[in-house]
Every structure is written in structure tokens, then in C-alpha cells.
CSV table of C-alpha atoms in Angstrom, one decimal:
chain,number,residue,atom,x,y,z
A,1,ALA,CA,66.6,84.7,-29.8
A,2,CYS,CA,68.0,85.9,-26.5
A,3,LYS,CA,69.7,88.8,-28.2
A,4,VAL,CA,66.9,89.8,-30.5
A,5,ALA,CA,63.9,89.3,-28.3
A,6,PRO,CA,64.9,88.4,-24.7
A,7,PHE,CA,61.4,89.4,-23.4
A,8,LEU,CA,59.7,86.9,-25.7
A,9,VAL,CA,62.1,84.1,-24.7
A,10,GLU,CA,61.3,84.7,-21.1
A,11,THR,CA,57.5,84.9,-21.5
A,12,GLU,CA,56.7,82.5,-24.4
A,13,THR,CA,59.3,79.8,-23.5
A,14,ASP,CA,59.2,79.9,-19.8
A,15,ALA,CA,62.0,77.7,-18.5
A,16,LEU,CA,59.9,76.2,-15.8
A,17,GLN,CA,57.5,74.8,-18.4
A,18,TYR,CA,60.3,72.9,-20.1
A,19,VAL,CA,61.9,71.8,-16.9
A,20,ARG,CA,58.5,70.5,-15.7
A,21,PHE,CA,57.9,68.7,-19.0
A,22,CYS,CA,61.3,67.1,-19.0
A,23,LYS,CA,60.9,65.9,-15.4
A,24,TYR,CA,63.4,68.4,-14.1
A,25,ASN,CA,66.2,67.3,-16.5
A,26,VAL,CA,67.7,70.7,-17.0
A,27,TRP,CA,69.9,69.8,-19.9
A,28,ALA,CA,67.1,68.2,-21.8
A,29,ALA,CA,64.9,71.2,-21.1
A,30,ALA,CA,67.6,73.6,-22.5
A,31,GLU,CA,67.9,71.5,-25.7
A,32,ARG,CA,64.2,71.5,-26.1
A,33,VAL,CA,64.0,75.3,-25.8
A,34,CYS,CA,66.8,75.8,-28.3
A,35,LEU,CA,65.1,73.5,-30.7
A,36,TYR,CA,61.8,75.3,-30.2
A,37,TRP,CA,63.3,78.6,-31.4
A,38,HIS,CA,65.2,77.0,-34.2
A,39,GLU,CA,62.0,75.5,-35.6
A,40,ARG,CA,60.1,78.7,-35.0
A,41,LEU,CA,62.7,80.7,-37.0
A,42,GLU,CA,62.4,78.2,-39.9
A,43,LEU,CA,58.6,78.1,-39.8
A,44,PHE,CA,57.9,81.8,-39.3
A,45,GLY,CA,60.9,83.4,-41.0
A,46,ALA,CA,63.3,86.0,-39.7
A,47,ASP,CA,60.8,88.8,-40.1
A,48,ARG,CA,58.1,87.3,-37.9
A,49,ALA,CA,59.8,84.7,-35.7
A,50,PHE,CA,60.7,87.2,-33.0
A,51,ARG,CA,57.3,88.9,-32.8
A,52,PRO,CA,54.8,88.2,-30.0
A,53,MET,CA,52.7,85.1,-30.6
A,54,THR,CA,49.4,87.0,-31.1
A,55,ILE,CA,46.5,86.9,-33.6
A,56,SER,CA,46.0,90.7,-33.7
A,57,GLY,CA,47.8,90.9,-37.1
A,58,ASP,CA,50.9,92.6,-35.8
A,59,GLY,CA,52.5,89.6,-34.2
A,60,ALA,CA,54.1,86.4,-35.5
A,61,LEU,CA,51.0,85.2,-37.3
A,62,SER,CA,50.2,86.8,-40.6
A,63,LYS,CA,46.6,87.6,-41.8
A,64,ASP,CA,46.5,84.3,-43.8
A,65,ASP,CA,47.7,82.4,-40.8
A,66,ILE,CA,45.0,83.9,-38.7
A,67,LEU,CA,42.3,83.1,-41.2
A,68,SER,CA,43.6,79.5,-41.3
A,69,LEU,CA,43.4,79.3,-37.5
A,70,ARG,CA,39.9,80.8,-37.3
A,71,ALA,CA,38.7,78.2,-39.8
A,72,GLY,CA,38.9,75.7,-36.9
A,73,TYR,CA,41.6,73.2,-37.7
A,74,PRO,CA,42.3,72.7,-34.8
A,75,VAL,CA,40.1,74.3,-32.2
A,76,LEU,CA,40.0,74.6,-28.4
A,77,LEU,CA,37.1,73.0,-26.7
A,78,PRO,CA,35.9,73.6,-23.1
A,79,LYS,CA,38.1,71.9,-20.5
A,80,ASN,CA,37.4,68.4,-19.4
A,81,MET,CA,35.2,68.7,-16.3
A,82,LYS,CA,36.4,65.4,-14.9
A,83,THR,CA,40.2,65.8,-15.3
A,84,GLY,CA,40.6,69.5,-15.8
A,85,GLN,CA,42.7,68.9,-19.0
A,86,GLN,CA,42.6,71.2,-22.0
A,87,VAL,CA,40.7,69.7,-24.9
A,88,VAL,CA,41.8,70.2,-28.5
A,89,PHE,CA,39.8,68.9,-31.5
A,90,CYS,CA,41.0,68.4,-35.1
A,91,ASP,CA,38.5,68.0,-37.9
A,92,ARG,CA,40.3,68.4,-41.3
A,93,ARG,CA,36.9,69.2,-42.9
A,94,GLN,CA,37.3,72.6,-41.4
A,95,HIS,CA,40.7,73.5,-42.9
A,96,LEU,CA,40.9,76.2,-45.6
A,97,LYS,CA,41.7,74.8,-49.0
A,98,THR,CA,44.0,77.8,-49.7
A,99,ALA,CA,46.0,77.3,-46.5
A,100,ASN,CA,49.2,75.4,-46.8
A,101,THR,CA,50.9,73.1,-44.3
A,102,GLU,CA,53.1,75.8,-42.9
A,103,ALA,CA,50.1,78.1,-42.2
A,104,ARG,CA,48.4,75.3,-40.2
A,105,LEU,CA,51.5,74.6,-38.3
A,106,ARG,CA,51.9,78.3,-37.3
A,107,GLY,CA,48.3,78.1,-36.0
A,108,ILE,CA,49.4,75.1,-33.9
A,109,TYR,CA,52.3,77.1,-32.5
A,110,TYR,CA,49.9,79.8,-31.3
A,111,LEU,CA,47.6,77.3,-29.6
A,112,VAL,CA,50.5,75.5,-28.0
A,113,THR,CA,51.9,78.8,-26.6
A,114,HIS,CA,48.5,79.7,-25.2
A,115,ILE,CA,48.0,76.3,-23.6
A,116,ALA,CA,51.5,76.0,-22.3
A,117,GLN,CA,51.0,79.1,-20.2
A,118,GLN,CA,48.3,77.4,-18.2
A,119,ASN,CA,49.4,75.4,-15.1
A,120,GLY,CA,47.8,73.7,-12.2
A,121,ASP,CA,49.1,76.2,-9.6
A,122,SER,CA,46.7,79.1,-10.5
A,123,LYS,CA,43.6,79.5,-12.5
A,124,LYS,CA,44.6,81.6,-15.6
A,125,GLU,CA,42.3,84.1,-17.2
A,126,THR,CA,42.4,85.1,-20.8
A,127,THR,CA,43.9,88.4,-21.8
A,128,ALA,CA,40.4,89.7,-22.3
A,129,GLY,CA,39.5,89.2,-18.6
A,130,LYS,CA,36.8,86.7,-19.7
A,131,LYS,CA,36.8,83.0,-19.7
A,132,GLY,CA,37.6,81.5,-23.1
A,133,PRO,CA,36.4,78.3,-24.7
A,134,GLU,CA,38.8,76.4,-22.6
A,135,GLU,CA,38.0,78.0,-19.2
A,136,GLU,CA,35.5,76.5,-16.7
A,137,ASP,CA,34.9,77.4,-13.1
A,138,ASP,CA,34.3,73.9,-11.8
A,139,ALA,CA,37.0,72.1,-13.7
A,140,PRO,CA,39.8,70.6,-11.7
A,141,ARG,CA,43.2,72.2,-12.1
A,142,SER,CA,45.6,70.4,-14.5
A,143,CYS,CA,49.1,71.0,-15.8
A,144,PRO,CA,49.7,70.6,-19.6
A,145,GLN,CA,53.4,69.6,-18.9
A,146,THR,CA,52.7,66.8,-16.5
A,147,ASP,CA,49.0,65.8,-16.9
A,148,GLY,CA,48.9,66.6,-20.6
A,149,ILE,CA,46.0,67.7,-22.8
A,150,GLN,CA,43.3,65.6,-24.6
A,151,PHE,CA,44.0,65.8,-28.3
A,152,PHE,CA,41.0,64.4,-30.3
A,153,VAL,CA,41.5,63.7,-34.0
A,154,GLN,CA,38.5,63.0,-36.4
A,155,LEU,CA,40.3,60.6,-38.7
A,156,ILE,CA,37.6,58.5,-40.4
A,157,MET,CA,34.4,60.3,-41.0
A,158,ARG,CA,31.1,60.0,-42.8
A,159,PRO,CA,29.9,60.0,-45.5
A,160,ARG,CA,33.1,59.9,-47.6
A,161,ILE,CA,36.5,58.4,-46.8
A,162,GLU,CA,39.2,61.0,-47.3
A,163,THR,CA,42.9,60.8,-46.8
A,164,PHE,CA,44.8,63.2,-44.5
A,165,ASP,CA,47.7,65.6,-45.1
A,166,ASP,CA,50.6,63.3,-44.6
A,167,ASP,CA,53.2,66.2,-44.4
A,168,PHE,CA,51.2,68.1,-41.8
A,169,VAL,CA,50.6,65.1,-39.5
A,170,LYS,CA,54.3,64.0,-39.8
A,171,LYS,CA,55.6,67.4,-38.8
A,172,LEU,CA,52.9,67.9,-36.1
A,173,TYR,CA,53.8,64.8,-34.2
A,174,TRP,CA,57.5,65.4,-34.6
A,175,LEU,CA,57.1,68.9,-33.0
A,176,ALA,CA,55.0,67.3,-30.2
A,177,ALA,CA,57.7,64.8,-29.5
A,178,ASN,CA,60.7,67.0,-29.7
A,179,VAL,CA,59.8,70.7,-29.4
A,180,PHE,CA,56.5,71.5,-27.6
A,181,PRO,CA,56.4,71.5,-23.8
A,182,ILE,CA,53.0,69.8,-23.8
A,183,LYS,CA,52.1,66.1,-23.2
A,184,LEU,CA,49.6,64.7,-25.7
A,185,ASN,CA,46.9,62.2,-24.7
A,186,LEU,CA,45.7,61.2,-28.2
A,187,HIS,CA,42.3,60.0,-29.1
A,188,ILE,CA,41.7,58.9,-32.7
A,189,LEU,CA,38.0,59.0,-33.6
A,190,ASN,CA,36.7,56.9,-36.4
A,191,CYS,CA,33.1,57.1,-37.7
A,192,VAL,CA,33.0,54.2,-40.1
A,193,PRO,CA,30.7,54.8,-43.0
A,194,ASN,CA,27.5,52.8,-43.2
A,195,THR,CA,28.3,50.0,-45.6
A,196,ILE,CA,26.4,47.0,-46.7
A,197,PRO,CA,28.2,43.8,-45.6
A,198,ALA,CA,29.7,41.6,-48.3
A,199,VAL,CA,27.2,39.1,-49.7
A,200,GLU,CA,28.4,35.6,-50.3
A,201,GLU,CA,26.5,33.1,-52.3
A,202,THR,CA,25.0,30.4,-50.1
A,203,GLU,CA,23.8,26.9,-51.0
A,204,ASP,CA,20.2,28.1,-51.0
A,205,ASP,CA,21.1,30.8,-53.4
A,206,ALA,CA,22.8,28.4,-55.7
A,207,ASN,CA,19.7,26.2,-55.8
A,208,GLN,CA,17.6,29.2,-56.7
A,209,GLU,CA,17.5,30.7,-60.1
A,210,MET,CA,19.2,34.1,-59.9
A,211,THR,CA,19.2,36.6,-62.7
A,212,LYS,CA,22.5,37.8,-64.1
A,213,LEU,CA,21.7,41.4,-63.0
A,214,GLU,CA,21.2,40.2,-59.4
A,215,ARG,CA,24.5,38.4,-59.3
A,216,LYS,CA,26.4,41.4,-60.8
A,217,ARG,CA,24.7,43.7,-58.2
A,218,ARG,CA,25.8,41.5,-55.3
A,219,GLN,CA,29.3,41.2,-56.7
A,220,ARG,CA,29.6,45.0,-57.0
A,221,GLU,CA,28.5,45.5,-53.4
A,222,ALA,CA,31.0,43.0,-52.2
A,223,ASN,CA,33.9,44.7,-54.2
A,224,THR,CA,32.9,48.1,-53.0
A,225,ASN,CA,32.8,47.0,-49.3
A,226,ARG,CA,36.1,45.3,-49.7
A,227,LYS,CA,37.7,48.5,-51.1
A,228,LYS,CA,36.3,50.6,-48.3
A,229,ARG,CA,37.7,48.3,-45.7
A,230,PHE,CA,41.1,48.3,-47.3
A,231,ALA,CA,41.0,52.2,-47.5
A,232,ILE,CA,40.1,52.5,-43.8
A,233,GLN,CA,42.8,50.1,-42.8
A,234,ASP,CA,45.4,51.9,-44.9
A,235,ILE,CA,44.5,55.4,-43.5
A,236,LEU,CA,44.4,54.2,-39.9
A,237,SER,CA,47.7,52.3,-40.2
A,238,SER,CA,49.5,55.2,-41.9
A,239,TYR,CA,48.3,57.7,-39.3
A,240,LEU,CA,49.3,55.5,-36.4
A,241,GLN,CA,52.7,54.9,-38.0
A,242,HIS,CA,53.5,58.6,-37.6
A,243,ILE,CA,52.6,58.4,-33.9
A,244,VAL,CA,54.8,55.3,-33.4
A,245,ASP,CA,57.7,56.8,-35.3
A,246,ASN,CA,57.8,59.7,-32.8
A,247,GLU,CA,57.4,57.4,-29.8
A,248,LEU,CA,54.0,58.8,-28.8
A,249,GLU,CA,52.1,55.5,-28.7
A,250,ASP,CA,52.0,55.2,-24.9
A,251,ASN,CA,49.1,57.7,-24.7
A,252,VAL,CA,47.0,56.7,-27.7
A,253,GLU,CA,43.4,55.5,-27.7
A,254,VAL,CA,41.5,54.5,-30.9
A,255,HIS,CA,37.7,54.9,-30.9
A,256,ILE,CA,35.5,53.3,-33.5
A,257,GLU,CA,31.8,54.0,-33.9
A,258,ARG,CA,30.1,50.9,-35.1
A,259,HIS,CA,26.6,52.3,-34.4
A,260,PRO,CA,25.3,55.9,-34.0
A,261,GLY,CA,26.1,57.5,-30.7
A,262,GLU,CA,28.8,55.1,-29.6
A,263,ILE,CA,31.7,57.7,-29.8
A,264,LEU,CA,29.4,60.3,-28.1
A,265,ASP,CA,29.0,57.9,-25.1
A,266,GLU,CA,32.7,57.3,-24.9
A,267,LEU,CA,33.4,61.0,-24.9
A,268,ARG,CA,30.9,61.5,-22.1
A,269,ASP,CA,32.6,58.7,-20.2
A,270,LEU,CA,36.0,60.5,-20.6
A,271,GLY,CA,34.5,63.6,-18.8
A,272,LEU,CA,33.4,65.8,-21.7
A,273,GLU,CA,30.1,67.6,-21.3
A,274,MET,CA,27.6,68.0,-24.1
A,275,ASN,CA,28.4,71.7,-24.4
A,276,GLY,CA,32.1,70.7,-24.9
A,277,ILE,CA,31.5,68.2,-27.7
A,278,PRO,CA,31.1,69.4,-31.3
A,279,GLN,CA,27.8,69.1,-33.0
A,280,CYS,CA,29.3,66.8,-35.6
A,281,LEU,CA,29.9,64.2,-32.8
A,282,GLY,CA,26.4,64.7,-31.3
A,283,GLY,CA,27.2,67.5,-28.8
A,284,SER,CA,26.0,71.1,-28.7
A,285,TRP,CA,29.4,73.0,-29.1
A,286,LYS,CA,29.4,75.2,-32.2
A,287,TRP,CA,32.3,76.4,-34.3
A,288,GLU,CA,31.1,80.0,-33.9
A,289,GLN,CA,32.2,79.8,-30.3
A,290,PHE,CA,35.8,79.4,-31.3
A,291,HIS,CA,35.5,82.3,-33.8
A,292,SER,CA,34.1,84.5,-31.0
A,293,TRP,CA,37.0,83.5,-28.8
A,294,CYS,CA,39.6,84.3,-31.5
A,295,ARG,CA,38.0,87.8,-32.0
A,296,THR,CA,38.1,88.4,-28.2
A,297,GLN,CA,41.7,87.3,-28.1
A,298,ALA,CA,42.6,89.7,-30.9
A,299,ARG,CA,40.9,92.7,-29.4
A,300,ALA,CA,42.5,92.0,-26.0
A,301,GLN,CA,45.9,91.6,-27.5
A,302,LYS,CA,45.6,94.9,-29.4
A,303,LYS,CA,44.5,96.7,-26.2
A,304,GLY,CA,47.2,94.9,-24.3
A,305,ALA,CA,49.9,96.0,-26.7
A,306,VAL,CA,48.9,99.7,-26.3
A,307,ALA,CA,48.7,99.3,-22.5
A,308,ARG,CA,52.1,97.7,-22.3
A,309,GLU,CA,53.6,100.4,-24.4
A,310,LEU,CA,52.1,103.1,-22.2
A,311,LEU,CA,53.0,101.4,-19.0
A,312,ASP,CA,56.5,100.7,-20.3
A,313,ASP,CA,56.9,104.5,-20.7
A,314,SER,CA,55.3,105.2,-17.3
A,315,CYS,CA,57.5,102.7,-15.5
A,316,GLN,CA,60.7,104.5,-16.5
A,317,PRO,CA,62.5,106.3,-13.6
A,318,ASP,CA,60.8,109.7,-13.4
A,319,LYS,CA,60.9,112.1,-10.5
A,320,SER,CA,57.4,113.4,-11.4
A,321,LEU,CA,56.1,109.8,-10.6
A,322,GLY,CA,58.0,109.6,-7.4
A,323,MET,CA,60.6,107.1,-8.8
A,324,PRO,CA,64.3,107.7,-8.0
A,325,ALA,CA,66.5,108.3,-11.0
A,326,ASP,CA,69.2,106.0,-9.6
A,327,MET,CA,66.9,102.9,-9.6
A,328,ASP,CA,69.1,99.8,-9.6
A,329,ASP,CA,68.7,97.0,-12.2
A,330,ALA,CA,67.1,94.6,-9.7
A,331,THR,CA,64.3,97.1,-9.0
A,332,ARG,CA,64.0,97.9,-12.7
A,333,LYS,CA,63.5,94.2,-13.6
A,334,ALA,CA,61.0,93.8,-10.7
A,335,VAL,CA,58.6,96.1,-12.5
A,336,LYS,CA,56.6,93.8,-14.8
A,337,ILE,CA,53.8,94.7,-17.1
A,338,PRO,CA,50.6,92.6,-16.9
A,339,ASN,CA,48.8,91.3,-20.0
A,340,ASP,CA,45.5,92.8,-18.9
A,341,VAL,CA,45.9,96.1,-17.1
A,342,SER,CA,42.2,96.2,-16.3
A,343,SER,CA,42.3,93.0,-14.2
A,344,PRO,CA,42.1,93.5,-10.4
A,345,ALA,CA,45.6,92.1,-9.9
A,346,ALA,CA,47.1,94.7,-12.3
A,347,LYS,CA,45.2,97.5,-10.6
A,348,ALA,CA,46.4,96.5,-7.2
A,349,LYS,CA,49.9,96.1,-8.5
A,350,PHE,CA,50.2,99.6,-10.0
A,351,ASP,CA,48.0,101.4,-7.4
A,352,ASP,CA,50.8,102.5,-5.1
A,353,GLY,CA,50.7,105.7,-3.1
A,354,ALA,CA,54.4,106.4,-3.7
A,355,SER,CA,53.8,107.0,-7.4
A,356,GLY,CA,51.0,109.6,-6.8
A,357,ILE,CA,48.9,108.0,-9.6
A,358,THR,CA,46.0,105.7,-8.8
A,359,ALA,CA,44.9,102.8,-10.8
A,360,LYS,CA,41.8,104.7,-12.0
A,361,GLN,CA,43.9,107.5,-13.3
A,362,ARG,CA,46.3,105.1,-15.0
A,363,GLN,CA,43.4,103.3,-16.6
A,364,GLN,CA,42.0,106.6,-17.8
A,365,ARG,CA,45.4,107.4,-19.4
A,366,ILE,CA,45.4,104.1,-21.2
A,367,ASN,CA,41.8,104.6,-22.4
A,368,ASN,CA,42.7,108.1,-23.7
A,369,ALA,CA,45.8,106.7,-25.5
A,370,ILE,CA,43.7,104.0,-27.1
A,371,HIS,CA,41.0,106.5,-28.2
A,372,SER,CA,43.7,108.8,-29.6
A,373,ARG,CA,45.3,106.0,-31.6
A,374,ARG,CA,41.9,105.0,-33.0
A,375,LYS,CA,41.2,108.6,-33.9
A,376,ARG,CA,44.6,109.0,-35.6
A,377,GLU,CA,43.9,105.7,-37.4
A,378,ARG,CA,40.6,107.0,-38.7
A,379,ARG,CA,42.2,110.2,-39.9
A,380,ARG,CA,45.0,108.3,-41.5
A,381,GLN,CA,42.5,106.1,-43.4
A,382,GLU,CA,40.5,109.2,-44.5
A,383,LEU,CA,43.7,110.8,-45.8
A,384,VAL,CA,44.6,107.6,-47.7
A,385,ASP,CA,41.1,107.6,-49.2
A,386,LEU,CA,41.4,111.2,-50.2
A,387,GLN,CA,44.8,110.5,-51.8
A,388,GLN,CA,43.4,107.6,-53.7
A,389,ASN,CA,40.5,109.6,-55.0
A,390,ALA,CA,42.8,112.5,-55.9
A,391,GLU,CA,45.1,110.0,-57.8
A,392,LYS,CA,42.1,108.5,-59.5
A,393,LEU,CA,40.7,111.9,-60.6
A,394,SER,CA,44.2,113.0,-61.7
A,395,ASN,CA,44.5,109.9,-63.9
A,396,GLU,CA,41.0,110.6,-65.3
A,397,ASN,CA,42.0,114.2,-66.1
A,398,LYS,CA,45.1,113.0,-67.9
A,399,ARG,CA,43.1,110.5,-70.0
A,400,LEU,CA,40.6,113.2,-70.9
A,401,LYS,CA,43.4,115.6,-71.9
A,402,VAL,CA,44.9,112.9,-74.2
A,403,GLU,CA,41.5,112.3,-75.7
A,404,HIS,CA,41.0,116.0,-76.2
A,405,THR,CA,44.3,116.3,-78.0
A,406,LYS,CA,43.4,113.4,-80.3
A,407,LEU,CA,40.0,114.9,-81.1
A,408,SER,CA,41.5,118.3,-81.7
A,409,ASP,CA,44.1,116.8,-84.1
A,410,SER,CA,41.3,114.9,-85.9
A,411,LEU,CA,39.2,118.0,-86.2
A,412,ARG,CA,42.1,120.1,-87.5
A,413,ALA,CA,42.9,117.4,-90.1
A,414,ALA,CA,39.3,117.3,-91.2
A,415,ARG,CA,39.2,121.1,-91.7
A,416,GLU,CA,42.3,121.0,-93.7
A,417,MET,CA,40.8,118.3,-95.9
A,418,VAL,CA,37.6,120.3,-96.4
A,419,GLN,CA,39.6,123.4,-97.4
A,420,SER,CA,41.7,121.4,-99.8
A,421,TYR,CA,38.6,120.0,-101.5
A,422,ALA,CA,37.1,123.5,-101.7
A,423,LEU,CA,40.2,124.9,-103.4
A,424,ASP,CA,40.2,122.0,-105.9
A,425,GLY,CA,36.5,122.7,-106.8
A,426,THR,CA,37.2,126.4,-107.6
A,427,ASN,CA,40.1,125.6,-109.8
């Protein structure tokens, strides 16, 4: 990875993140970084593993991976206003049926990369220059490596009891325990379906005359409730076993809703606001908010890619820009390209009098480059459409020529038959 994409290694696996997570054990942090890239290579493949972790379509995530991520399994919720921790929510009812386990794990990789870049030293903005679903002004500052994130999982849900993807859960918690530089504070949410308690025959019922249908009905209710309890116990124990196997049981809390609104009250006690709790749990947060955030991220990443390319060219030593041709390596490395060139920090950084180019002029150049690329893209698409139409018409012309030849042959054969019949008649 260091040879193929050293810039990605430096930006997406910041050494300080892993050192902080490993409590400043440098060797453990180095092993974790190596394992991160090893798993990333296996999961993404050699063609995408060393691309930027973006959802613009040109990065590590493919279009199918992006669709799986936008489906909302998992999603980022607004930060906890009480602790400042990032909140992640998993509801497997949102996952795409067509998405496989690997696609969901690649979406997890993207969210982990995004979350890991947040820290408690500075308030981080999204690349779009706007606050995403995880950004709040009044939230305390929290570090994902030391304070961790709140990871909520909707395990048991109403109205039907469904099993979980065992392979996905097993791999997810293994990555959390051995690869990702993020500490998980797990909360397992269980909304037990409304069931009728088992009915046992009492002495009064024995003294009364009960019909056979009534006895069978009560027996069926008791058997159904017993099966539901066993299913819930089996799902919960299997899920917690994966957590225990990866030694993550120290930060696990199980929530069980025995009456409506109980889990909502517990989430409010943990510091979540109503606008940060999904509607399926009684809050006001909607899935469309995450979809909007994904679209904003994609647009910002596309714009940032063009801006970085243009700035990369403009930051080369050039006498016309007032930069010396004999710039040393230290000075060259000191020139860093921000993710969002429209932010005030980026404008101030690149607005230097020595270069002779102001931030406004530089921004105008970037906007012109973006406009030119979009124009070229439209023209390219128009050319592709014309080529497709030309090919379609050419195929149609060939088909008509073949049909014309067949009809001509049939007509000639018919004429020959008519002439032969006429000759036979005269004879």
C-alpha cells in the first residue's frame, strides 16, 4: 500500500488514530494498520483497494456498494448531545436483498474511515462545507479512538421475528476488534413482539366444562408463545456470542422493550434527542436525511477531486507563480491540498501574496475547470448517443437490405414460374 498509494496510507490510515486507539503502543498500532490494508485488499480487490474511500463512483466503492450504503444499513445519526459521541444505527430491515455480505462490509469501511477522521481536538466539517447528519454545534467534543462511538443494533423487532446475517455479524465484530481504529459502545435493542402469555389450566377451569375447541385453542397459544420465546433466546444468545468471541463484551448493553416507549425513554436517558432517534423507535429522524447526506458527500467528493487535481498542478514549482524551481523536498511536502478548497481555511492557506494569485482567482479557475469538464462530459454523452443511433440505423438498414434481397429473389422466382406455365399452355 505504501508503494502503490502512499497518499492514501497517510490520509485514510493516519498513524495517530491507531496509536491513540492502541493506547500509544506503537507496535500494536503498526500491526493494526498492516492488518487494515490486508483486509481492505481482500475485501475490495486489487483494482479498487487503493482508490480513495469515496462514494462518488470513482473511488473504492462501486455503484452497487454505494446503493447498498444508501439503503441505510447502517446509517449515521446526529451526534449524542450529552457525550458528543458519533451514533450509528443498524436496522437490517433496510438492507438491500440484492446486496451481499461483502458489499455491506465495504459500506462499513467507508463509514469507519469517515468517523475515524473525527477527533476531539477540532470540530471537523464535512467535505461539502456543511454539517452532515453526525454534526451538531452544541455537542461536546469526543474522540472515536478513546471515547468510542455509540453503535445501536435493532436485533429483535416487531411484528415478525427474523434471524440475522451470521456471516456479516461475525466479520463485522472481528474487524471491530482487530482492524478498525474505533472503539464500539454496543447497544442491542430488542422490541419483543406482543404475545399472549401461555395459558395453564387451573383448578377452576378443570371444574368447569370446557369444549374441545377451547382447550385446543389455548394449547395452540401456549405452544406458539413457547416457540417465540425460544426463538428470541436463540437469536439473542447467538448474536452475543459473536461479541464475546471477539472480546467486546465490556461495552455492551442490552435493551428490552416490554411495553411501548420503553426503549425510547432509555435512548433519551443516554443523551439522544428526538431528532436523532429513528421514527421506527419513536423519534423524528427520517431515512431521507441519510440519503441527502450521501448525495451531498458524493457531490463534494467529485468537486474535491477536480479541485485537488487542479491545485496539484498549480502547486508545482513554477516561476510564473512565484515559486522557485529549486524547491526542496521539505517545502514540497509542506504544500498540502485541502479537501474543500472553498472553506475559509483553504482560502487563507492558498491566498499568499508571493504567488500573485488570490484565493478568489484560484476559486474561479477551479469553477471554470469544473464547468469545462461538465461541458465535455455532456458533449461526450451526446456523441455516444449519436453513435448509438447511427449504429441502430445502420443495423436497420442492413436488415432492410437483406429483406429486399429476399423479396427480389422471391419475385424473380415467381415470374419465372409464371413464364414457364405460360409456355406450357401454348404448347
